[in-house]
CSV table of C-alpha atoms and ligand atoms in Angstrom, one decimal:
chain,number,residue,atom,x,y,z
A,24,MET,CA,134.0,49.8,194.2
A,25,VAL,CA,134.7,51.0,190.7
A,26,SER,CA,135.0,54.5,189.3
A,27,GLY,CA,133.7,55.7,186.0
A,28,LYS,CA,130.4,53.9,186.4
A,29,ALA,CA,127.9,55.6,188.6
A,30,TYR,CA,124.3,56.7,188.9
A,31,GLU,CA,125.4,59.7,190.9
A,32,GLY,CA,128.9,60.9,191.8
A,33,SER,CA,131.7,58.9,190.3
A,34,ASN,CA,131.8,55.5,191.9
A,35,ALA,CA,129.5,52.4,192.1
A,36,LEU,CA,129.7,49.0,193.7
A,37,LEU,CA,130.4,46.3,191.2
A,38,THR,CA,129.2,42.7,192.0
A,39,SER,CA,130.9,40.1,189.9
A,40,GLY,CA,131.8,36.4,189.9
A,41,ARG,CA,128.4,35.4,191.0
A,42,THR,CA,127.5,31.7,190.8
A,43,ASP,CA,123.8,31.8,191.9
A,44,PHE,CA,121.0,34.2,191.5
A,45,TRP,CA,121.0,35.2,195.2
A,46,ASN,CA,124.7,36.1,195.3
A,47,GLY,CA,125.5,39.7,196.0
A,48,PRO,CA,126.8,42.1,198.7
A,49,ILE,CA,124.8,41.9,201.9
A,50,VAL,CA,124.7,44.6,204.6
A,51,ASP,CA,124.0,43.9,208.3
A,52,LEU,CA,121.4,46.4,209.6
A,53,THR,CA,120.6,44.7,212.9
A,54,ASN,CA,121.8,47.6,215.0
A,55,ILE,CA,120.4,50.3,212.8
A,56,LEU,CA,116.8,49.3,212.0
A,57,GLU,CA,114.2,49.4,214.8
A,58,PRO,CA,111.6,46.6,215.0
A,59,ASN,CA,108.1,47.5,214.0
A,60,SER,CA,109.2,50.6,212.0
A,61,ASN,CA,108.8,51.2,208.4
A,62,TYR,CA,111.7,52.1,206.1
A,63,VAL,CA,111.8,53.0,202.5
A,64,VAL,CA,114.8,51.5,200.7
A,65,LYS,CA,116.0,52.9,197.4
A,66,ALA,CA,118.9,51.8,195.2
A,67,TYR,CA,119.9,52.2,191.6
A,68,ILE,CA,121.0,49.1,189.7
A,69,MET,CA,122.6,48.7,186.3
A,70,TYR,CA,124.2,45.8,184.3
A,71,GLU,CA,126.0,45.7,181.0
A,72,ASP,CA,126.2,42.1,179.8
A,73,GLY,CA,123.5,39.5,179.7
A,74,PRO,CA,119.9,39.3,178.7
A,75,ASP,CA,117.9,42.4,177.5
A,76,SER,CA,116.3,42.7,180.9
A,77,ILE,CA,116.4,41.1,184.3
A,78,GLN,CA,114.1,41.2,187.3
A,79,MET,CA,115.9,42.4,190.4
A,80,ASP,CA,114.6,42.1,193.9
A,81,CYS,CA,115.2,43.9,197.2
A,82,MET,CA,115.7,41.2,199.8
A,83,LEU,CA,115.6,41.1,203.6
A,84,GLU,CA,117.3,38.3,205.5
A,85,LYS,CA,115.8,37.8,208.9
A,86,ASN,CA,117.3,35.7,211.7
A,87,GLU,CA,119.7,34.1,209.1
A,88,SER,CA,116.8,31.8,207.9
A,89,HIS,CA,114.0,33.8,206.4
A,90,TYR,CA,114.2,35.6,203.1
A,91,LEU,CA,111.6,38.2,202.3
A,92,LYS,CA,111.3,40.0,199.0
A,93,PHE,CA,110.1,43.5,199.6
A,94,GLY,CA,110.6,45.3,196.3
A,95,SER,CA,111.2,44.4,192.7
A,96,ALA,CA,111.9,46.1,189.4
A,97,LEU,CA,112.6,45.1,185.8
A,98,VAL,CA,116.0,46.4,184.9
A,99,GLU,CA,116.9,46.9,181.3
A,100,LYS,CA,120.4,46.3,180.1
A,101,GLY,CA,122.6,49.4,180.3
A,102,VAL,CA,119.9,51.5,182.1
A,103,TRP,CA,120.3,52.7,185.7
A,104,THR,CA,117.0,51.6,187.2
A,105,GLU,CA,115.5,52.5,190.6
A,106,LEU,CA,114.7,49.6,192.8
A,107,ASN,CA,112.6,50.4,195.8
A,108,GLY,CA,110.5,48.9,198.5
A,109,ARG,CA,109.0,49.4,201.9
A,110,LEU,CA,110.7,47.4,204.6
A,111,ILE,CA,109.1,46.5,207.8
A,112,VAL,CA,111.2,45.0,210.5
A,113,PRO,CA,109.2,42.3,212.3
A,114,GLU,CA,109.0,42.2,216.0
A,115,ASP,CA,110.8,38.9,216.4
A,116,THR,CA,113.9,40.1,214.5
A,117,LYS,CA,117.2,39.1,216.0
A,118,THR,CA,119.3,39.9,212.9
A,119,VAL,CA,118.4,41.7,209.8
A,120,LYS,CA,120.4,42.1,206.6
A,121,LEU,CA,119.7,43.7,203.2
A,122,TYR,CA,120.8,42.6,199.8
A,123,PHE,CA,119.7,42.6,196.1
A,124,GLU,CA,119.3,39.6,193.9
A,125,THR,CA,118.6,38.8,190.3
A,126,ASN,CA,115.6,36.7,189.8
A,127,THR,CA,114.3,34.9,186.8
A,128,GLU,CA,111.9,31.9,186.8
A,129,SER,CA,113.6,29.9,184.1
A,130,GLU,CA,117.3,30.3,184.4
A,131,LYS,CA,120.0,31.1,186.9
A,132,ASN,CA,120.9,34.6,186.2
A,133,CYS,CA,124.4,35.5,187.3
A,134,VAL,CA,125.1,38.7,185.5
A,135,ASP,CA,127.6,41.2,187.0
A,136,PHE,CA,125.8,44.3,188.2
A,137,TYR,CA,126.4,47.7,189.7
A,138,ILE,CA,124.7,49.3,192.7
A,139,ASP,CA,124.7,53.0,193.5
A,140,GLY,CA,122.6,55.6,195.4
A,141,VAL,CA,121.4,53.3,198.1
A,142,GLU,CA,119.1,55.1,200.5
A,143,LEU,CA,117.3,54.0,203.7
A,144,VAL,CA,114.7,56.4,205.1
A,145,LYS,CA,112.6,55.8,208.2
A,146,GLU,CA,108.9,56.7,207.6
A,147,THR,CA,107.1,58.8,210.1
A,148,ALA,CA,103.4,59.8,210.0
A,149,HIS,CA,102.9,63.5,209.2
A,150,ALA,CA,99.4,64.0,210.3
A,151,VAL,CA,96.9,62.5,212.7
A,152,ARG,CA,93.9,60.5,211.5
A,153,GLY,CA,91.7,61.7,214.3
A,154,ASP,CA,88.5,60.1,215.4
A,155,ILE,CA,86.8,58.6,212.3
A,156,PRO,CA,83.8,56.3,212.0
A,157,SER,CA,84.5,52.6,211.4
A,158,LEU,CA,83.5,51.1,208.1
A,159,LYS,CA,82.9,47.7,209.6
A,160,GLU,CA,80.4,49.2,212.1
A,161,ILE,CA,78.6,51.3,209.5
A,162,TYR,CA,78.0,48.3,207.3
A,163,LYS,CA,77.7,45.6,209.9
A,164,ASP,CA,74.0,44.9,209.1
A,165,TYR,CA,74.7,44.4,205.4
A,166,PHE,CA,78.2,42.9,204.7
A,167,THR,CA,81.7,42.6,206.1
A,168,ILE,CA,84.2,45.2,205.0
A,169,GLY,CA,87.6,43.9,204.0
A,170,PHE,CA,91.0,45.0,202.9
A,171,ALA,CA,94.0,43.3,201.2
A,172,THR,CA,97.5,43.7,202.4
A,173,THR,CA,100.9,42.1,201.7
A,174,VAL,CA,103.4,41.5,204.3
A,175,TYR,CA,105.3,44.7,203.5
A,176,GLU,CA,102.4,46.8,204.4
A,177,ALA,CA,101.4,45.1,207.6
A,178,SER,CA,103.7,46.7,210.2
A,179,GLU,CA,102.3,47.1,213.7
A,180,SER,CA,101.9,50.8,213.1
A,181,ARG,CA,99.3,50.0,210.5
A,182,GLN,CA,97.5,47.3,212.3
A,183,GLY,CA,95.4,49.6,214.4
A,184,LEU,CA,93.7,51.0,211.4
A,185,MET,CA,93.2,47.6,210.0
A,186,THR,CA,91.4,46.2,213.0
A,187,GLU,CA,89.4,49.4,213.7
A,188,GLN,CA,88.0,49.7,210.2
A,189,PHE,CA,87.7,46.2,208.8
A,190,SER,CA,86.0,42.9,209.5
A,191,SER,CA,87.6,40.8,206.8
A,192,PHE,CA,91.1,40.4,205.5
A,193,THR,CA,92.7,39.2,202.2
A,194,ILE,CA,96.4,38.4,201.8
A,195,GLY,CA,97.5,40.3,198.7
A,196,ASN,CA,100.2,38.0,197.5
A,197,GLU,CA,101.5,35.5,200.0
A,198,LEU,CA,98.8,32.8,199.6
A,199,LYS,CA,99.3,32.6,195.9
A,200,PRO,CA,101.0,29.6,194.3
A,201,ASP,CA,104.3,31.4,193.6
A,202,SER,CA,104.6,32.3,197.3
A,203,LEU,CA,103.6,28.8,198.7
A,204,LEU,CA,105.3,26.4,196.3
A,205,ASP,CA,108.5,25.0,197.6
A,206,TYR,CA,110.7,24.2,194.5
A,207,GLU,CA,113.7,22.8,196.4
A,208,LYS,CA,111.5,20.3,198.3
A,209,SER,CA,109.4,19.4,195.3
A,210,ILE,CA,112.5,18.4,193.3
A,211,SER,CA,114.2,16.8,196.3
A,212,ASP,CA,112.6,13.4,195.8
A,213,PRO,CA,110.9,11.7,192.8
A,214,LYS,CA,108.1,10.7,195.1
A,215,TYR,CA,106.9,14.3,195.0
A,216,ASP,CA,106.5,14.3,191.2
A,217,ASP,CA,102.7,14.2,191.5
A,218,ASN,CA,102.7,16.0,194.9
A,219,PRO,CA,104.0,19.6,194.8
A,220,GLN,CA,105.4,20.6,198.1
A,221,VAL,CA,104.5,23.9,199.9
A,222,THR,CA,106.0,26.2,202.5
A,223,PHE,CA,104.3,28.8,204.5
A,224,LYS,CA,107.3,30.9,205.5
A,225,ASN,CA,106.3,33.9,203.5
A,226,VAL,CA,102.8,34.0,204.9
A,227,GLU,CA,103.3,33.1,208.5
A,228,TYR,CA,103.5,36.7,209.7
A,229,LEU,CA,100.1,37.6,208.2
A,230,LEU,CA,98.4,34.4,209.3
A,231,GLU,CA,99.5,35.1,212.9
A,232,PHE,CA,98.3,38.6,212.6
A,233,ALA,CA,94.9,37.4,211.3
A,234,LYS,CA,94.6,35.0,214.1
A,235,LYS,CA,95.6,37.4,216.8
A,236,ALA,CA,93.5,40.2,215.5
A,237,ASN,CA,90.5,37.9,215.0
A,238,LEU,CA,90.2,39.0,211.4
A,239,PRO,CA,88.5,36.4,209.2
A,240,LEU,CA,90.6,35.7,206.1
A,241,ARG,CA,89.4,35.4,202.5
A,242,GLY,CA,91.8,32.8,200.9
A,243,HIS,CA,93.2,34.1,197.7
A,244,THR,CA,93.9,32.1,195.5
A,245,LEU,CA,94.3,28.4,194.8
A,246,VAL,CA,94.2,28.1,191.0
A,247,TRP,CA,95.3,31.0,188.7
A,248,HIS,CA,97.3,31.3,185.5
A,249,SER,CA,99.3,34.2,187.0
A,250,GLN,CA,101.7,34.1,189.9
A,251,THR,CA,102.1,30.4,189.4
A,252,PRO,CA,105.6,29.3,188.2
A,253,ARG,CA,105.9,27.3,185.0
A,254,TRP,CA,107.8,24.5,186.7
A,255,LEU,CA,104.6,23.4,188.4
A,256,PHE,CA,103.5,22.2,184.9
A,257,THR,CA,106.6,20.7,183.5
A,258,GLU,CA,108.1,17.2,183.5
A,259,GLY,CA,110.3,16.7,186.6
A,260,TYR,CA,109.4,20.3,187.7
A,261,SER,CA,112.0,21.5,185.2
A,262,LYS,CA,112.7,25.2,185.0
A,263,GLY,CA,114.1,24.8,181.5
A,264,GLU,CA,112.5,27.4,179.2
A,265,ASN,CA,111.2,24.8,176.8
A,266,ALA,CA,110.8,22.0,179.3
A,267,PRO,CA,107.8,19.8,178.1
A,268,LEU,CA,104.5,20.0,180.0
A,269,VAL,CA,103.2,17.0,181.9
A,270,SER,CA,100.2,14.9,180.9
A,271,LYS,CA,96.7,15.7,181.9
A,272,GLU,CA,96.6,12.8,184.3
A,273,LEU,CA,99.7,13.9,186.2
A,274,MET,CA,98.6,17.5,186.3
A,275,LEU,CA,95.3,16.5,187.9
A,276,LYS,CA,97.2,14.7,190.6
A,277,ARG,CA,99.4,17.8,191.1
A,278,LEU,CA,96.3,20.0,191.3
A,279,GLU,CA,94.6,17.7,193.8
A,280,ASN,CA,97.7,17.4,196.0
A,281,TYR,CA,98.5,21.1,195.8
A,282,ILE,CA,95.0,22.0,197.1
A,283,LYS,CA,95.2,19.2,199.7
A,284,ASN,CA,98.6,20.3,201.0
A,285,VAL,CA,97.6,24.0,201.2
A,286,LEU,CA,94.2,23.4,202.9
A,287,SER,CA,95.4,20.8,205.3
A,288,TYR,CA,98.3,22.8,206.6
A,289,LEU,CA,96.1,25.9,207.0
A,290,GLN,CA,93.2,24.1,208.6
A,291,THR,CA,95.5,22.2,211.0
A,292,ASN,CA,97.6,25.2,212.0
A,293,TYR,CA,95.1,28.0,211.7
A,294,PRO,CA,91.7,26.3,212.2
A,295,GLY,CA,88.7,28.5,211.4
A,296,VAL,CA,90.9,31.5,210.3
A,297,ILE,CA,90.1,31.2,206.5
A,298,TYR,CA,86.3,31.5,205.9
A,299,CYS,CA,86.3,31.3,202.1
A,300,TRP,CA,88.6,30.6,199.2
A,301,ASP,CA,88.9,32.0,195.7
A,302,VAL,CA,89.3,28.5,194.3
A,303,VAL,CA,89.7,29.6,190.7
A,304,ASN,CA,90.7,33.1,189.6
A,305,GLU,CA,90.3,34.6,186.2
A,306,ALA,CA,89.5,31.5,184.1
A,307,ILE,CA,87.5,33.5,181.5
A,308,GLU,CA,89.1,35.6,178.7
A,309,VAL,CA,86.8,36.4,175.9
A,310,GLY,CA,89.6,37.5,173.6
A,311,ASP,CA,91.1,34.1,173.5
A,312,GLY,CA,88.1,32.9,171.5
A,313,GLU,CA,87.8,29.4,173.0
A,314,PRO,CA,84.4,27.7,173.4
A,315,GLY,CA,83.0,28.8,176.7
A,316,PHE,CA,85.5,31.8,176.5
A,317,TYR,CA,88.0,30.0,178.7
A,318,ARG,CA,91.3,31.7,179.0
A,319,SER,CA,93.8,29.6,177.0
A,320,LYS,CA,96.8,31.5,175.9
A,321,GLU,CA,98.3,32.3,179.3
A,322,SER,CA,96.8,29.3,181.2
A,323,TYR,CA,98.8,26.1,181.5
A,324,TRP,CA,95.9,24.8,183.5
A,325,TYR,CA,93.7,25.1,180.5
A,326,GLN,CA,96.4,24.0,178.0
A,327,ILE,CA,97.1,20.7,179.9
A,328,ILE,CA,93.8,19.8,181.5
A,329,GLY,CA,91.2,21.6,179.3
A,330,PRO,CA,88.1,23.4,180.7
A,331,GLU,CA,87.6,20.6,183.2
A,332,PHE,CA,90.4,22.1,185.4
A,333,VAL,CA,87.8,24.5,186.9
A,334,GLU,CA,85.4,21.8,188.0
A,335,LYS,CA,88.3,19.6,189.2
A,336,ALA,CA,89.7,22.5,191.3
A,337,PHE,CA,86.3,23.0,193.0
A,338,GLU,CA,85.8,19.3,193.4
A,339,TYR,CA,89.2,19.0,195.2
A,340,ALA,CA,88.6,22.1,197.2
A,341,ARG,CA,85.3,20.8,198.4
A,342,LYS,CA,86.9,17.5,199.3
A,343,TYR,CA,89.6,19.0,201.5
A,344,ALA,CA,88.1,22.2,202.8
A,345,ASP,CA,86.5,22.3,206.2
A,346,PRO,CA,82.7,22.1,205.7
A,347,GLU,CA,82.0,25.7,206.7
A,348,VAL,CA,84.5,27.1,204.3
A,349,LYS,CA,82.8,28.8,201.3
A,350,LEU,CA,84.2,28.3,197.8
A,351,PHE,CA,84.2,31.2,195.3
A,352,TYR,CA,84.9,31.8,191.6
A,353,ASN,CA,86.6,35.2,191.2
A,354,ASP,CA,87.1,37.4,188.1
A,355,TYR,CA,87.5,41.0,186.8
A,356,ASN,CA,85.6,43.1,184.2
A,357,THR,CA,82.6,41.2,185.4
A,358,GLU,CA,80.2,43.8,184.1
A,359,GLN,CA,81.2,43.1,180.5
A,360,VAL,CA,78.2,41.3,179.0
A,361,ILE,CA,79.9,38.5,177.0
A,362,LYS,CA,82.3,37.8,179.9
A,363,MET,CA,79.4,37.9,182.4
A,364,ASN,CA,77.4,35.4,180.4
A,365,ALA,CA,80.4,33.1,180.2
A,366,ILE,CA,81.0,33.4,184.0
A,367,ILE,CA,77.3,32.7,184.6
A,368,ASP,CA,77.4,29.5,182.5
A,369,LEU,CA,80.5,28.3,184.2
A,370,VAL,CA,79.2,29.1,187.7
A,371,GLN,CA,75.7,27.6,187.0
A,372,ASP,CA,77.3,24.3,186.1
A,373,LEU,CA,79.4,24.3,189.3
A,374,LYS,CA,76.3,25.2,191.3
A,375,SER,CA,74.2,22.4,189.9
A,376,LYS,CA,77.0,20.0,191.2
A,377,GLY,CA,77.0,21.6,194.6
A,378,LEU,CA,80.6,22.7,194.2
A,379,ILE,CA,80.4,26.5,194.7
A,380,ASP,CA,79.0,29.0,197.2
A,381,GLY,CA,79.8,32.4,195.8
A,382,ILE,CA,81.0,34.7,193.1
A,383,GLY,CA,83.8,37.1,193.6
A,384,LEU,CA,83.6,40.3,191.6
A,385,GLN,CA,87.1,41.9,191.7
A,386,SER,CA,85.8,45.4,190.8
A,387,HIS,CA,89.0,47.2,189.8
A,388,ILE,CA,87.1,50.1,188.4
A,389,GLY,CA,87.9,53.4,186.8
A,390,ILE,CA,86.8,56.9,187.8
A,391,ASP,CA,84.3,57.1,184.8
A,392,SER,CA,83.7,53.5,183.9
A,393,PRO,CA,82.0,51.1,184.1
A,394,SER,CA,78.9,53.0,185.0
A,395,ILE,CA,77.4,52.4,188.4
A,396,ALA,CA,74.2,51.3,186.6
A,397,ASP,CA,76.2,48.6,184.7
A,398,ILE,CA,77.8,47.5,187.9
A,399,GLU,CA,74.3,47.3,189.6
A,400,ASN,CA,72.8,45.4,186.7
A,401,SER,CA,75.6,42.9,186.6
A,402,ILE,CA,75.3,42.2,190.3
A,403,ARG,CA,71.5,41.7,189.9
A,404,LYS,CA,72.3,39.1,187.2
A,405,TYR,CA,74.9,37.2,189.2
A,406,ALA,CA,72.5,37.3,192.2
A,407,GLU,CA,69.9,35.4,190.2
A,408,LEU,CA,72.2,32.3,190.5
A,409,GLY,CA,71.3,32.3,194.2
A,410,LEU,CA,74.9,32.4,195.4
A,411,GLU,CA,76.7,34.7,197.8
A,412,ILE,CA,78.4,37.7,196.2
A,413,HIS,CA,81.7,39.2,197.4
A,414,ILE,CA,83.2,42.4,196.0
A,415,THR,CA,86.7,41.1,196.3
A,416,GLU,CA,89.2,43.7,195.1
A,417,LEU,CA,87.6,47.1,194.9
A,418,ASP,CA,89.7,50.1,193.9
A,419,MET,CA,89.2,53.1,191.6
A,420,TYR,CA,92.0,53.9,189.2
A,421,LEU,CA,92.8,57.6,189.5
A,422,THR,CA,96.1,59.3,188.5
A,423,ASP,CA,94.8,62.9,189.1
A,424,ASN,CA,95.3,64.0,192.7
A,425,SER,CA,93.6,67.4,192.3
A,426,GLU,CA,90.9,68.4,194.8
A,427,GLU,CA,88.2,68.0,192.1
A,428,ALA,CA,89.4,64.6,191.1
A,429,PHE,CA,89.3,63.5,194.8
A,430,ALA,CA,85.8,64.9,195.1
A,431,LYS,CA,84.6,63.0,192.1
A,432,GLN,CA,86.1,59.8,193.4
A,433,ALA,CA,84.3,60.4,196.7
A,434,SER,CA,80.9,60.8,195.0
A,435,ARG,CA,81.4,57.7,192.9
A,436,TYR,CA,82.4,55.6,196.0
A,437,LYS,CA,79.3,57.0,197.8
A,438,ARG,CA,77.0,56.1,194.9
A,439,LEU,CA,78.5,52.6,194.6
A,440,PHE,CA,78.0,51.9,198.3
A,441,LEU,CA,74.5,53.2,198.2
A,442,VAL,CA,73.8,50.7,195.4
A,443,LEU,CA,75.5,47.9,197.2
A,444,GLN,CA,73.6,48.6,200.5
A,445,HIS,CA,70.3,48.9,198.6
A,446,LEU,CA,70.8,45.6,196.8
A,447,LYS,CA,71.5,43.8,200.0
A,448,LYS,CA,68.7,45.6,202.0
A,449,GLN,CA,66.1,44.8,199.4
A,450,ASN,CA,67.2,41.2,199.1
A,451,LEU,CA,68.1,41.8,195.5
A,452,ALA,CA,71.6,40.4,195.9
A,453,ASN,CA,73.2,38.4,198.8
A,454,ILE,CA,76.3,40.6,199.0
A,455,THR,CA,78.1,39.4,202.1
A,456,ASN,CA,81.5,41.1,201.8
A,457,VAL,CA,83.1,44.1,200.2
A,458,THR,CA,86.9,44.2,200.1
A,459,PHE,CA,89.2,47.0,199.1
A,460,TRP,CA,92.4,46.0,197.3
A,461,GLY,CA,94.8,47.7,199.6
A,462,LEU,CA,94.9,50.0,202.6
A,463,SER,CA,96.6,53.1,201.3
A,464,ASP,CA,97.2,54.7,197.9
A,465,GLU,CA,100.9,54.5,198.3
A,466,THR,CA,101.0,50.7,198.6
A,467,SER,CA,98.3,50.0,196.0
A,468,TRP,CA,99.2,47.6,193.2
A,469,LEU,CA,98.2,50.4,190.8
A,470,ASN,CA,100.7,52.9,192.2
A,471,LYS,CA,103.9,53.3,190.2
A,472,PRO,CA,106.7,55.5,191.2
A,473,SER,CA,106.6,57.1,187.7
A,474,VAL,CA,102.8,57.4,187.6
A,475,PRO,CA,101.3,57.7,191.1
A,476,ASN,CA,97.8,56.3,191.6
A,477,TYR,CA,95.2,57.3,194.1
A,478,PRO,CA,92.6,54.5,194.1
A,479,LEU,CA,91.8,53.9,197.7
A,480,LEU,CA,90.4,55.5,200.9
A,481,PHE,CA,93.6,56.4,202.8
A,482,ASP,CA,96.7,58.3,201.7
A,483,LYS,CA,100.3,57.4,202.3
A,484,TYR,CA,100.2,58.6,205.9
A,485,LEU,CA,97.0,56.5,206.4
A,486,ILE,CA,94.9,59.7,206.7
A,487,GLN,CA,91.4,59.4,205.3
A,488,LYS,CA,90.8,60.9,201.8
A,489,PRO,CA,87.4,62.3,200.6
A,490,ALA,CA,86.9,58.8,199.2
A,491,PHE,CA,86.6,57.5,202.7
A,492,TRP,CA,83.8,60.0,203.5
A,493,GLY,CA,82.1,58.8,200.3
A,494,VAL,CA,82.2,55.2,201.5
A,495,VAL,CA,80.8,56.3,204.9
A,496,MET,CA,78.1,58.1,202.9
A,497,HIS,CA,78.7,61.4,204.7
A,498,PRO,CA,76.0,63.9,203.8
A,499,ASP,CA,78.6,66.5,202.8
A,500,ILE,CA,79.7,64.3,199.8
A,501,PRO,CA,77.4,65.2,196.9
A,502,LEU,CA,76.1,62.5,194.6
A,503,ASN,CA,77.0,63.6,191.1
B,7,XIL,C1,98.1,41.8,192.4
B,7,XIL,C2,98.9,42.2,193.6
B,7,XIL,O1,98.2,43.3,194.3
B,7,XIL,C3,100.3,42.7,193.2
B,7,XIL,O2,101.1,43.0,194.3
B,7,XIL,C4,100.9,41.6,192.4
B,7,XIL,O3,102.2,42.1,191.9
B,7,XIL,C5,100.0,41.2,191.2
B,7,XIL,O4,98.8,40.8,191.7
B,7,XIL,N1,93.6,40.4,190.4
B,7,XIL,C6,93.9,39.6,191.4
B,7,XIL,C7,94.9,39.9,192.4
B,7,XIL,O5,93.1,38.6,191.6
B,7,XIL,O6,95.5,38.8,192.9
B,7,XIL,C8,96.0,40.8,191.8
B,7,XIL,O7,96.9,41.2,192.9
B,7,XIL,C9,95.3,42.0,191.2
B,7,XIL,C10,94.4,41.6,190.1
């Protein structure tokens, strides 16, 4: 404890002499936290020497062997920064401890840092949801209705709503490469140089939940430029900032083995649970100006393999996926005409080779744009390809929580669902799933402590908002 440095009061806890990124004070909460309860953890962090900014994570150590990240913030040098997260204590917890760590991809980051203002608050629901209609029932003749959740939002107290309302499930983060890749094991033996190793420890809880709840899972996502560590692409899996990238030949092997390792584990241990995969996510970026409008700047996949990485990913996914598993290409801003045409070209080619079953339209939309007419027209266009269509990540960006704004959001959701239902009913588009990107506003990826966002159907207490009544097409919700 040092005095003179503090976020509040006059003291803070100084952590120094660290030799690895995970070093730091740890507090045992085993006898304080109750299993299956939600807690909000808050702390203020500051450091004075080192890089301009560092990523700091809130970490939970469970049963001395599992490490779960449940919150993260970018801390700037010299600025007290709030770090917060929602902590759920899993049922099988024997010991639980809390600590904070520095985390950078490319280097060990052992700066000294101060901690102050640590707070742990148990969450309790403030209102009752009441008896509400079930979305999956309402739409059962048209498409399944899904939601995305990460492990931090999936406590048992929330699982009732999930199973009552939804007939499909997407794991928000924990099936992405940065969550599955096992760095330590991959570098442990040169024989893994073309065979990236994976671990399922971060995703186990959600897989078990999906299995137990009988909720079919959309796999998200195998190949993406984001949430994929750079070391996957470097010689010797080096984390060095300027470490050279591997050859195309080696990268194709790593790609094939990654897909093989992920699919074989899941299909062996959770047979039938995953019914489709977003094989490739966000490969098109018009602004990068490449032929075919492939994303190049941020994509090591493209930089090393070239445009062929998309087809190869689908080829390997087809090779290793169980035959009934559907393969999807997934992207955002899919109503924008140039992007749409690029996606259609790419998908058409995959279809002619029998490698794809569907298109995922993320649909992170705003309160005014794109227009519902543009959304409808784009879906009709994609439907001409004769593939299944999933709306994979629906939410509606909204930072105004006034009654009027919520009413407007409800109308827009209603109109959108009328269109989706109509397209399906009239055989104009084979829409088979509509998934919301999150369960409640508070845990939406759009929500920021400094700028709250209200994009979804349920509020922070899991009480339905007007948007929910829009989606159920309640007659009281007007169509603007
Ligand atoms: C988001 C998650 O919701 C966040 O928790 C994470 O920090 C970033 O990724 N398109 C996608 C999703 O395909 O995987 C993204 O999910 C949202 C945009």
